[in-house]
Amino acid sequence: MNKINKIHSRFVPLQEENVDTDQIIPARFLKATTRDGFGKNLFRDWRYSNDNELEPKQDFILNNASFSGEILVAGKNFGCGSSREHAAWAIKDYGFLVVVSSFFADIFKNNALNNGLLPITVSDSFLVSIFALGKEATLSVCLENQTITMDATGAVETFEINVYKKTCLLNGYDDIDYLLSNKAAIENFEKKQSVSKL
Amino acid sequence: MGKTLFEKIWDTHIVQEVTDGPSVLYIDKHFIHEVTSPQAFKGIEDRGISIFRPAQIVATADHNVPTQNQHLPISDALSRFQVDTLIANCKKHGIELYGLGHEHQGIVHVIGPELGVTQPGMTIVCGDSHTSTHGAFGTIAFGIGTSEVEMVFASQCLLQTKPKQMRINIEGTLGKGVVSKDIILYIIAKISASGATGYFVEYAGLAVRALSMEARMTICNMSIEMGARGGLIAPDQTTFDYLKGRTFAPASAAWDTSLAYWQTLYSDPDAAFDIELTIDAATIEPMITYGTNPGLGIGITKNVPTTAGMQDEGERKNLEKALQYMGLTAGQSLIGMPVQHVFIGSCTNSRIEDLRLVADLVKGKTKNPNVQVMIVPGSQKVAKQVVKEGLDIIFSAAGFEIRQAGCSACLGMNEDKVPAGEYCVSTSNRNFEGRQGAGARTLLASPLTAAASAITGVITDVRTLL
């Protein structure tokens, strides 16, 4: 997994709440057997009319050339619905490294963390302030200090992240490395369980 | 202090606590399907490791399979490749697969319980958010992403942070024409599509005790639609009677041992919950959704809400956007509105009891000519039972089309889709934009409400037909 720590970038403001994973990547694009290439179908039905790449919907934020960057900022309850990890893959594959919202759905958050995509939960008021920033504005994220800063105003907020997950992201470790290092404990547990069931 | 049902199961499955981090949670059963597993198999192979406990995995093909002509090769090349990849992976790694053509094939959350694989006290995961269904048996069951599928392949464990706990008591008696789907749609409408995020929910109370296992599964199934990781119900005599004699349920002496354990699985009287709610079942009407998340639902005799008096700007915008997508007007009634499709199926409502409810209502009646009605049984076993009970004759006479088992029009992954702009009363679990096909307009409801609307051709309060 990629390491992640400091990101300084412009951002794409997606001012929608309850963005579900069916919008992030519709089911008809889940037929792949690899993790690659989902970015081109990110927000497919919000992005294009008639499922046609030649007909971009001008009012959708990803089609607005004034906005770009490695940070996606969205309304509350981002990533609700289906557990499809393809949603995290699509966001990452499109080029985002961070998603900011005031509230994340559980499974999406785990999927993001497992893919080196940093979900940052900010307060409602901080989110409103980010949305109020201009097109050229930038955000600075420091995972090590757990801070997100609006560079224009210097306003900074600290965010929560599990210490273990933070270590994983900073070092590019994944859970499987950890679990595999605990095989003996798992096997012991299984032995005890089978005895207790006799 | 006593323990909750959730804590009793959780505590006996903790292999290890991680300092300042999540716990290593042991997983008893792992269900997999064709859509969220291929990348996990590849991950294991790329690491050069084998699957740790293949005997604890059960596979089926459900999300991306056709519901017609399942004996023929799948015509969509990508779908065929995905299903073939599952077959190859299961063979290579020694995993039991109930694929197309197998008598046990069906929607993963229908077959687990009906085969007796799902048993009280277990931890169960699957790369599908509706894994919460299995909680109806008193299990910790939840949906996971593909990276987590890979973790369970590698170690039969997951790193998990203990969730908070909520109990929802549903007391009293349900009214005529009101079923378990209405209970869960009512709860989600009450606490919103994100109201239980971070929680595991226990459903309790006399109205829950009175429900069959299949009705309980419908409730637990939709726990995720209010953001909960999972939902569960303490096992009781109804649970034990359902399980006895099932293909993979314990038998003879093993049954007695298991039963003794299962009978300890309930929340102690002094157990503490972070939140507790109580609902009177008698106040619940048949429910229907009008918006684009499962929390936007109303009692069928109520009007679509208006933005008048809404303080929250986001909430107002959401409602306006949802109504625009749905082609509805704030303040309108839904009763009497024409619909073009009715879908009866999905892991929420495709079990034999659901289909019996529908058959009882439509017996001797025919569908409205302007409505297309599709019934998709949850499994091969359910499909067989439909024929055994002669329900297929009732459905055919009514003009309802019966398909073969699969997830079908619930998620619009195969060819079973609702055309753009058209309305579908659906017994499934999600009414998101485009869920049943790009531009499709989904109204979630119970099998009874769906069947009633199929007969009249308009959204109907089923109580007027009883």
PDB file of C-alpha atoms in Angstrom, chain B residues 58-322:
ATOM      1  CA  VAL B  58     -19.257 -21.018   1.396  1.00  0.00           C
ATOM      2  CA  ALA B  59     -19.517 -19.588  -2.126  1.00  0.00           C
ATOM      3  CA  THR B  60     -22.422 -18.908  -4.456  1.00  0.00           C
ATOM      4  CA  ALA B  61     -23.087 -16.938  -7.651  1.00  0.00           C
ATOM      5  CA  ASP B  62     -25.959 -14.493  -7.199  1.00  0.00           C
ATOM      6  CA  HIS B  63     -25.263 -10.808  -7.948  1.00  0.00           C
ATOM      7  CA  ASN B  64     -24.292 -11.046 -11.574  1.00  0.00           C
ATOM      8  CA  VAL B  65     -26.258 -14.019 -12.882  1.00  0.00           C
ATOM      9  CA  PRO B  66     -29.175 -14.005 -15.309  1.00  0.00           C
ATOM     10  CA  THR B  67     -32.611 -14.992 -13.976  1.00  0.00           C
ATOM     11  CA  GLN B  68     -33.620 -16.724 -17.199  1.00  0.00           C
ATOM     12  CA  ASN B  69     -32.079 -19.732 -18.949  1.00  0.00           C
ATOM     13  CA  GLN B  70     -29.548 -20.406 -16.231  1.00  0.00           C
ATOM     14  CA  HIS B  71     -28.782 -23.749 -17.900  1.00  0.00           C
ATOM     15  CA  LEU B  72     -27.232 -21.893 -20.862  1.00  0.00           C
ATOM     16  CA  PRO B  73     -23.852 -20.120 -20.850  1.00  0.00           C
ATOM     17  CA  ILE B  74     -24.190 -16.530 -19.574  1.00  0.00           C
ATOM     18  CA  SER B  75     -24.543 -14.327 -22.651  1.00  0.00           C
ATOM     19  CA  ASP B  76     -22.858 -11.186 -21.234  1.00  0.00           C
ATOM     20  CA  ALA B  77     -19.126 -11.839 -21.670  1.00  0.00           C
ATOM     21  CA  LEU B  78     -17.973  -9.844 -18.621  1.00  0.00           C
ATOM     22  CA  SER B  79     -20.555 -11.472 -16.379  1.00  0.00           C
ATOM     23  CA  ARG B  80     -19.647 -14.905 -17.673  1.00  0.00           C
ATOM     24  CA  PHE B  81     -15.960 -14.260 -17.036  1.00  0.00           C
ATOM     25  CA  GLN B  82     -16.669 -13.078 -13.493  1.00  0.00           C
ATOM     26  CA  VAL B  83     -18.757 -16.165 -12.672  1.00  0.00           C
ATOM     27  CA  ASP B  84     -16.178 -18.457 -14.338  1.00  0.00           C
ATOM     28  CA  THR B  85     -13.449 -16.769 -12.272  1.00  0.00           C
ATOM     29  CA  LEU B  86     -15.357 -17.689  -9.104  1.00  0.00           C
ATOM     30  CA  ILE B  87     -15.672 -21.292 -10.269  1.00  0.00           C
ATOM     31  CA  ALA B  88     -11.939 -21.484 -11.027  1.00  0.00           C
ATOM     32  CA  ASN B  89     -10.944 -19.825  -7.747  1.00  0.00           C
ATOM     33  CA  CYS B  90     -13.149 -22.119  -5.645  1.00  0.00           C
ATOM     34  CA  LYS B  91     -11.819 -25.193  -7.388  1.00  0.00           C
ATOM     35  CA  LYS B  92      -8.212 -24.095  -6.989  1.00  0.00           C
ATOM     36  CA  HIS B  93      -8.573 -23.285  -3.291  1.00  0.00           C
ATOM     37  CA  GLY B  94     -10.902 -26.119  -2.258  1.00  0.00           C
ATOM     38  CA  ILE B  95     -13.933 -23.973  -1.446  1.00  0.00           C
ATOM     39  CA  GLU B  96     -17.495 -25.329  -1.527  1.00  0.00           C
ATOM     40  CA  LEU B  97     -19.349 -23.548  -4.346  1.00  0.00           C
ATOM     41  CA  TYR B  98     -23.103 -23.540  -4.885  1.00  0.00           C
ATOM     42  CA  GLY B  99     -22.960 -22.160  -8.386  1.00  0.00           C
ATOM     43  CA  LEU B 100     -25.546 -21.925 -11.149  1.00  0.00           C
ATOM     44  CA  GLY B 101     -27.285 -25.249 -11.605  1.00  0.00           C
ATOM     45  CA  HIS B 102     -26.540 -26.421  -8.045  1.00  0.00           C
ATOM     46  CA  GLU B 103     -29.603 -27.209  -5.931  1.00  0.00           C
ATOM     47  CA  HIS B 104     -28.255 -24.962  -3.136  1.00  0.00           C
ATOM     48  CA  GLN B 105     -27.614 -21.913  -5.352  1.00  0.00           C
ATOM     49  CA  GLY B 106     -29.306 -18.643  -4.498  1.00  0.00           C
ATOM     50  CA  ILE B 107     -28.858 -15.232  -2.917  1.00  0.00           C
ATOM     51  CA  VAL B 108     -26.109 -15.622  -0.346  1.00  0.00           C
ATOM     52  CA  HIS B 109     -28.252 -14.276   2.508  1.00  0.00           C
ATOM     53  CA  VAL B 110     -31.114 -16.591   1.614  1.00  0.00           C
ATOM     54  CA  ILE B 111     -29.121 -19.813   1.281  1.00  0.00           C
ATOM     55  CA  GLY B 112     -26.992 -19.447   4.448  1.00  0.00           C
ATOM     56  CA  PRO B 113     -30.027 -19.576   6.736  1.00  0.00           C
ATOM     57  CA  GLU B 114     -32.067 -22.063   4.696  1.00  0.00           C
ATOM     58  CA  LEU B 115     -29.177 -24.558   4.639  1.00  0.00           C
ATOM     59  CA  GLY B 116     -28.582 -24.209   8.372  1.00  0.00           C
ATOM     60  CA  VAL B 117     -25.047 -22.838   7.787  1.00  0.00           C
ATOM     61  CA  THR B 118     -26.025 -19.747   9.790  1.00  0.00           C
ATOM     62  CA  GLN B 119     -26.263 -20.661  13.486  1.00  0.00           C
ATOM     63  CA  PRO B 120     -26.657 -18.664  16.710  1.00  0.00           C
ATOM     64  CA  GLY B 121     -23.522 -17.342  18.367  1.00  0.00           C
ATOM     65  CA  MET B 122     -21.439 -17.275  15.190  1.00  0.00           C
ATOM     66  CA  THR B 123     -19.424 -14.462  13.677  1.00  0.00           C
ATOM     67  CA  ILE B 124     -20.267 -14.232   9.972  1.00  0.00           C
ATOM     68  CA  VAL B 125     -18.933 -11.946   7.243  1.00  0.00           C
ATOM     69  CA  CYS B 126     -19.438 -11.514   3.515  1.00  0.00           C
ATOM     70  CA  GLY B 127     -18.392  -8.935   0.956  1.00  0.00           C
ATOM     71  CA  ASP B 128     -21.926  -7.603   0.892  1.00  0.00           C
ATOM     72  CA  SER B 129     -23.524  -5.028   3.158  1.00  0.00           C
ATOM     73  CA  HIS B 130     -26.711  -7.074   3.659  1.00  0.00           C
ATOM     74  CA  THR B 131     -24.784  -9.721   5.584  1.00  0.00           C
ATOM     75  CA  SER B 132     -26.588  -8.226   8.588  1.00  0.00           C
ATOM     76  CA  THR B 133     -29.479 -10.546   7.558  1.00  0.00           C
ATOM     77  CA  HIS B 134     -27.844 -13.448   9.418  1.00  0.00           C
ATOM     78  CA  GLY B 135     -28.133 -11.482  12.667  1.00  0.00           C
ATOM     79  CA  ALA B 136     -31.736 -12.727  12.863  1.00  0.00           C
ATOM     80  CA  PHE B 137     -30.273 -15.941  14.319  1.00  0.00           C
ATOM     81  CA  GLY B 138     -28.361 -14.148  17.087  1.00  0.00           C
ATOM     82  CA  THR B 139     -25.060 -13.832  15.235  1.00  0.00           C
ATOM     83  CA  ILE B 140     -22.580 -11.017  14.756  1.00  0.00           C
ATOM     84  CA  ALA B 141     -22.874 -10.715  10.989  1.00  0.00           C
ATOM     85  CA  PHE B 142     -21.694  -7.784   8.920  1.00  0.00           C
ATOM     86  CA  GLY B 143     -20.655  -6.699   5.451  1.00  0.00           C
ATOM     87  CA  ILE B 144     -17.014  -6.164   4.539  1.00  0.00           C
ATOM     88  CA  GLY B 145     -14.978  -4.788   1.647  1.00  0.00           C
ATOM     89  CA  THR B 146     -12.794  -6.835  -0.657  1.00  0.00           C
ATOM     90  CA  SER B 147      -9.562  -6.059   1.238  1.00  0.00           C
ATOM     91  CA  GLU B 148     -11.264  -7.515   4.297  1.00  0.00           C
ATOM     92  CA  VAL B 149     -12.358 -10.576   2.292  1.00  0.00           C
ATOM     93  CA  GLU B 150      -8.652 -11.019   1.585  1.00  0.00           C
ATOM     94  CA  MET B 151      -7.846 -10.667   5.305  1.00  0.00           C
ATOM     95  CA  VAL B 152     -10.318 -13.423   6.193  1.00  0.00           C
ATOM     96  CA  PHE B 153      -8.902 -15.590   3.395  1.00  0.00           C
ATOM     97  CA  ALA B 154      -5.424 -15.078   4.874  1.00  0.00           C
ATOM     98  CA  SER B 155      -6.164 -15.465   8.574  1.00  0.00           C
ATOM     99  CA  GLN B 156      -9.864 -16.236   9.260  1.00  0.00           C
ATOM    100  CA  CYS B 157      -9.747 -12.989  11.269  1.00  0.00           C
ATOM    101  CA  LEU B 158     -10.460  -9.287  10.904  1.00  0.00           C
ATOM    102  CA  LEU B 159      -9.201  -6.250  12.774  1.00  0.00           C
ATOM    103  CA  GLN B 160     -12.302  -4.646  14.213  1.00  0.00           C
ATOM    104  CA  THR B 161     -13.113  -1.853  16.624  1.00  0.00           C
ATOM    105  CA  LYS B 162     -15.964  -2.710  18.965  1.00  0.00           C
ATOM    106  CA  PRO B 163     -19.046  -0.776  17.827  1.00  0.00           C
ATOM    107  CA  LYS B 164     -21.462   1.041  20.105  1.00  0.00           C
ATOM    108  CA  GLN B 165     -24.714  -0.695  20.883  1.00  0.00           C
ATOM    109  CA  MET B 166     -28.316   0.283  20.327  1.00  0.00           C
ATOM    110  CA  ARG B 167     -31.440  -1.638  21.270  1.00  0.00           C
ATOM    111  CA  ILE B 168     -34.745  -1.051  19.516  1.00  0.00           C
ATOM    112  CA  ASN B 169     -37.753  -2.543  21.293  1.00  0.00           C
ATOM    113  CA  ILE B 170     -40.819  -3.066  19.170  1.00  0.00           C
ATOM    114  CA  GLU B 171     -43.697  -3.696  21.520  1.00  0.00           C
ATOM    115  CA  GLY B 172     -47.385  -4.351  20.940  1.00  0.00           C
ATOM    116  CA  THR B 173     -49.068  -6.000  17.976  1.00  0.00           C
ATOM    117  CA  LEU B 174     -48.861  -5.241  14.256  1.00  0.00           C
ATOM    118  CA  GLY B 175     -52.029  -4.123  12.513  1.00  0.00           C
ATOM    119  CA  LYS B 176     -53.708  -5.896   9.595  1.00  0.00           C
ATOM    120  CA  GLY B 177     -51.675  -5.714   6.384  1.00  0.00           C
ATOM    121  CA  VAL B 178     -48.528  -4.596   8.231  1.00  0.00           C
ATOM    122  CA  VAL B 179     -45.497  -6.911   8.044  1.00  0.00           C
ATOM    123  CA  SER B 180     -41.854  -6.927   9.129  1.00  0.00           C
ATOM    124  CA  LYS B 181     -40.716  -4.896   6.080  1.00  0.00           C
ATOM    125  CA  ASP B 182     -42.965  -2.093   7.303  1.00  0.00           C
ATOM    126  CA  ILE B 183     -41.351  -2.264  10.768  1.00  0.00           C
ATOM    127  CA  ILE B 184     -37.845  -1.763   9.407  1.00  0.00           C
ATOM    128  CA  LEU B 185     -38.876   0.917   6.880  1.00  0.00           C
ATOM    129  CA  TYR B 186     -40.624   2.712   9.758  1.00  0.00           C
ATOM    130  CA  ILE B 187     -37.505   2.540  11.948  1.00  0.00           C
ATOM    131  CA  ILE B 188     -35.218   3.808   9.167  1.00  0.00           C
ATOM    132  CA  ALA B 189     -37.603   6.661   8.355  1.00  0.00           C
ATOM    133  CA  LYS B 190     -37.633   7.551  12.047  1.00  0.00           C
ATOM    134  CA  ILE B 191     -33.881   7.573  12.684  1.00  0.00           C
ATOM    135  CA  SER B 192     -32.652   8.362   9.119  1.00  0.00           C
ATOM    136  CA  ALA B 193     -30.303   6.648   6.683  1.00  0.00           C
ATOM    137  CA  SER B 194     -27.326   7.453   8.914  1.00  0.00           C
ATOM    138  CA  GLY B 195     -28.982   7.294  12.342  1.00  0.00           C
ATOM    139  CA  ALA B 196     -27.331   4.054  13.451  1.00  0.00           C
ATOM    140  CA  THR B 197     -23.852   4.570  11.970  1.00  0.00           C
ATOM    141  CA  GLY B 198     -21.248   3.246  14.392  1.00  0.00           C
ATOM    142  CA  TYR B 199     -23.760   0.948  16.123  1.00  0.00           C
ATOM    143  CA  PHE B 200     -24.750  -2.673  16.204  1.00  0.00           C
ATOM    144  CA  VAL B 201     -28.509  -2.833  16.750  1.00  0.00           C
ATOM    145  CA  GLU B 202     -30.383  -5.444  18.757  1.00  0.00           C
ATOM    146  CA  TYR B 203     -34.081  -5.736  17.886  1.00  0.00           C
ATOM    147  CA  ALA B 204     -36.218  -6.865  20.800  1.00  0.00           C
ATOM    148  CA  GLY B 205     -39.734  -6.636  22.161  1.00  0.00           C
ATOM    149  CA  LEU B 206     -42.939  -8.631  21.899  1.00  0.00           C
ATOM    150  CA  ALA B 207     -43.643  -7.731  18.274  1.00  0.00           C
ATOM    151  CA  VAL B 208     -40.216  -9.134  17.285  1.00  0.00           C
ATOM    152  CA  ARG B 209     -40.721 -12.286  19.382  1.00  0.00           C
ATOM    153  CA  ALA B 210     -43.981 -12.886  17.509  1.00  0.00           C
ATOM    154  CA  LEU B 211     -42.246 -12.826  14.102  1.00  0.00           C
ATOM    155  CA  SER B 212     -41.146 -15.877  12.110  1.00  0.00           C
ATOM    156  CA  MET B 213     -37.443 -16.334  11.286  1.00  0.00           C
ATOM    157  CA  GLU B 214     -37.966 -15.144   7.733  1.00  0.00           C
ATOM    158  CA  ALA B 215     -39.718 -11.981   8.934  1.00  0.00           C
ATOM    159  CA  ARG B 216     -36.865 -11.378  11.407  1.00  0.00           C
ATOM    160  CA  MET B 217     -34.342 -11.720   8.563  1.00  0.00           C
ATOM    161  CA  THR B 218     -36.104  -8.915   6.665  1.00  0.00           C
ATOM    162  CA  ILE B 219     -35.613  -6.591   9.645  1.00  0.00           C
ATOM    163  CA  CYS B 220     -31.948  -7.448  10.269  1.00  0.00           C
ATOM    164  CA  ASN B 221     -31.273  -7.299   6.514  1.00  0.00           C
ATOM    165  CA  MET B 222     -31.963  -3.563   6.318  1.00  0.00           C
ATOM    166  CA  SER B 223     -29.936  -2.567   9.409  1.00  0.00           C
ATOM    167  CA  ILE B 224     -27.248  -1.241   7.081  1.00  0.00           C
ATOM    168  CA  GLU B 225     -29.790   1.148   5.525  1.00  0.00           C
ATOM    169  CA  MET B 226     -29.677   3.242   8.692  1.00  0.00           C
ATOM    170  CA  GLY B 227     -25.898   3.002   8.767  1.00  0.00           C
ATOM    171  CA  ALA B 228     -25.605   0.202  11.370  1.00  0.00           C
ATOM    172  CA  ARG B 229     -22.788  -2.327  10.970  1.00  0.00           C
ATOM    173  CA  GLY B 230     -25.305  -5.027  11.755  1.00  0.00           C
ATOM    174  CA  GLY B 231     -28.471  -5.982  13.548  1.00  0.00           C
ATOM    175  CA  LEU B 232     -29.281  -8.992  15.663  1.00  0.00           C
ATOM    176  CA  ILE B 233     -32.107 -10.735  17.483  1.00  0.00           C
ATOM    177  CA  ALA B 234     -31.724 -13.115  20.421  1.00  0.00           C
ATOM    178  CA  PRO B 235     -32.426 -16.714  19.396  1.00  0.00           C
ATOM    179  CA  ASP B 236     -35.504 -18.373  20.906  1.00  0.00           C
ATOM    180  CA  GLN B 237     -37.724 -21.400  20.326  1.00  0.00           C
ATOM    181  CA  THR B 238     -38.743 -19.967  16.912  1.00  0.00           C
ATOM    182  CA  THR B 239     -35.045 -19.946  15.935  1.00  0.00           C
ATOM    183  CA  PHE B 240     -34.377 -23.466  17.220  1.00  0.00           C
ATOM    184  CA  ASP B 241     -37.481 -24.880  15.504  1.00  0.00           C
ATOM    185  CA  TYR B 242     -36.407 -23.250  12.220  1.00  0.00           C
ATOM    186  CA  LEU B 243     -32.896 -24.714  12.430  1.00  0.00           C
ATOM    187  CA  LYS B 244     -33.699 -28.263  13.472  1.00  0.00           C
ATOM    188  CA  GLY B 245     -33.206 -30.722  10.623  1.00  0.00           C
ATOM    189  CA  ARG B 246     -31.633 -28.210   8.184  1.00  0.00           C
ATOM    190  CA  THR B 247     -28.862 -29.621   5.953  1.00  0.00           C
ATOM    191  CA  PHE B 248     -25.909 -28.207   7.903  1.00  0.00           C
ATOM    192  CA  ALA B 249     -27.515 -27.756  11.315  1.00  0.00           C
ATOM    193  CA  PRO B 250     -26.021 -29.892  14.085  1.00  0.00           C
ATOM    194  CA  ALA B 251     -27.770 -33.215  14.667  1.00  0.00           C
ATOM    195  CA  SER B 252     -28.209 -35.715  17.531  1.00  0.00           C
ATOM    196  CA  ALA B 253     -25.743 -35.139  20.421  1.00  0.00           C
ATOM    197  CA  ALA B 254     -24.203 -32.116  18.689  1.00  0.00           C
ATOM    198  CA  TRP B 255     -27.660 -30.544  18.507  1.00  0.00           C
ATOM    199  CA  ASP B 256     -28.108 -30.832  22.290  1.00  0.00           C
ATOM    200  CA  THR B 257     -24.685 -29.299  22.961  1.00  0.00           C
ATOM    201  CA  SER B 258     -25.340 -26.457  20.530  1.00  0.00           C
ATOM    202  CA  LEU B 259     -28.825 -25.841  21.890  1.00  0.00           C
ATOM    203  CA  ALA B 260     -27.512 -25.552  25.439  1.00  0.00           C
ATOM    204  CA  TYR B 261     -25.090 -22.859  24.235  1.00  0.00           C
ATOM    205  CA  TRP B 262     -27.644 -21.063  22.062  1.00  0.00           C
ATOM    206  CA  GLN B 263     -30.000 -20.785  25.031  1.00  0.00           C
ATOM    207  CA  THR B 264     -27.439 -18.597  26.833  1.00  0.00           C
ATOM    208  CA  LEU B 265     -27.495 -16.052  24.007  1.00  0.00           C
ATOM    209  CA  TYR B 266     -29.597 -13.115  25.155  1.00  0.00           C
ATOM    210  CA  SER B 267     -28.901  -9.695  26.653  1.00  0.00           C
ATOM    211  CA  ASP B 268     -28.770  -9.896  30.434  1.00  0.00           C
ATOM    212  CA  PRO B 269     -31.437  -7.823  32.203  1.00  0.00           C
ATOM    213  CA  ASP B 270     -28.805  -5.410  33.547  1.00  0.00           C
ATOM    214  CA  ALA B 271     -26.815  -5.121  30.286  1.00  0.00           C
ATOM    215  CA  ALA B 272     -26.160  -1.550  29.157  1.00  0.00           C
ATOM    216  CA  PHE B 273     -26.868  -0.081  25.726  1.00  0.00           C
ATOM    217  CA  ASP B 274     -25.565   3.250  24.456  1.00  0.00           C
ATOM    218  CA  ILE B 275     -29.012   4.074  23.056  1.00  0.00           C
ATOM    219  CA  GLU B 276     -32.374   2.426  23.549  1.00  0.00           C
ATOM    220  CA  LEU B 277     -35.592   3.174  21.635  1.00  0.00           C
ATOM    221  CA  THR B 278     -39.081   1.777  22.015  1.00  0.00           C
ATOM    222  CA  ILE B 279     -41.673   1.669  19.276  1.00  0.00           C
ATOM    223  CA  ASP B 280     -45.339   0.708  19.451  1.00  0.00           C
ATOM    224  CA  ALA B 281     -46.048  -1.729  16.608  1.00  0.00           C
ATOM    225  CA  ALA B 282     -49.687  -0.659  16.500  1.00  0.00           C
ATOM    226  CA  THR B 283     -48.686   2.806  15.240  1.00  0.00           C
ATOM    227  CA  ILE B 284     -46.958   1.384  12.134  1.00  0.00           C
ATOM    228  CA  GLU B 285     -48.820   1.582   8.819  1.00  0.00           C
ATOM    229  CA  PRO B 286     -47.830  -0.116   5.572  1.00  0.00           C
ATOM    230  CA  MET B 287     -44.760   1.929   4.564  1.00  0.00           C
ATOM    231  CA  ILE B 288     -43.507   3.227   1.225  1.00  0.00           C
ATOM    232  CA  THR B 289     -40.499   5.323   0.271  1.00  0.00           C
ATOM    233  CA  TYR B 290     -40.769   8.468  -1.853  1.00  0.00           C
ATOM    234  CA  GLY B 291     -37.116   9.513  -2.043  1.00  0.00           C
ATOM    235  CA  THR B 292     -33.651   8.348  -2.989  1.00  0.00           C
ATOM    236  CA  ASN B 293     -32.454   6.861   0.269  1.00  0.00           C
ATOM    237  CA  PRO B 294     -34.247   4.283   2.424  1.00  0.00           C
ATOM    238  CA  GLY B 295     -34.763   6.842   5.200  1.00  0.00           C
ATOM    239  CA  LEU B 296     -37.148   8.847   3.013  1.00  0.00           C
ATOM    240  CA  GLY B 297     -40.253   6.781   3.730  1.00  0.00           C
ATOM    241  CA  ILE B 298     -43.794   7.437   4.957  1.00  0.00           C
ATOM    242  CA  GLY B 299     -46.880   5.589   6.098  1.00  0.00           C
ATOM    243  CA  ILE B 300     -48.841   4.929   2.922  1.00  0.00           C
ATOM    244  CA  THR B 301     -51.738   7.221   3.902  1.00  0.00           C
ATOM    245  CA  LYS B 302     -49.381  10.133   4.666  1.00  0.00           C
ATOM    246  CA  ASN B 303     -48.321  12.833   2.225  1.00  0.00           C
ATOM    247  CA  VAL B 304     -44.816  13.391   0.878  1.00  0.00           C
ATOM    248  CA  PRO B 305     -43.169  15.931   3.241  1.00  0.00           C
ATOM    249  CA  THR B 306     -42.690  19.558   2.304  1.00  0.00           C
ATOM    250  CA  THR B 307     -39.649  21.712   2.972  1.00  0.00           C
ATOM    251  CA  ALA B 308     -41.766  24.137   5.004  1.00  0.00           C
ATOM    252  CA  GLY B 309     -40.183  24.679   8.399  1.00  0.00           C
ATOM    253  CA  MET B 310     -36.984  22.763   7.549  1.00  0.00           C
ATOM    254  CA  GLN B 311     -34.147  24.411   9.454  1.00  0.00           C
ATOM    255  CA  ASP B 312     -31.288  22.456   7.932  1.00  0.00           C
ATOM    256  CA  GLU B 313     -30.239  23.743   4.500  1.00  0.00           C
ATOM    257  CA  GLY B 314     -28.699  20.389   3.542  1.00  0.00           C
ATOM    258  CA  GLU B 315     -31.857  18.519   4.452  1.00  0.00           C
ATOM    259  CA  ARG B 316     -33.988  20.880   2.358  1.00  0.00           C
ATOM    260  CA  LYS B 317     -31.681  20.520  -0.642  1.00  0.00           C
ATOM    261  CA  ASN B 318     -31.674  16.726  -0.275  1.00  0.00           C
ATOM    262  CA  LEU B 319     -35.454  16.553  -0.269  1.00  0.00           C
ATOM    263  CA  GLU B 320     -35.779  18.834  -3.285  1.00  0.00           C
ATOM    264  CA  LYS B 321     -33.205  16.827  -5.226  1.00  0.00           C
ATOM    265  CA  ALA B 322     -34.828  13.513  -4.291  1.00  0.00           C
TER     266      ALA B 322
END
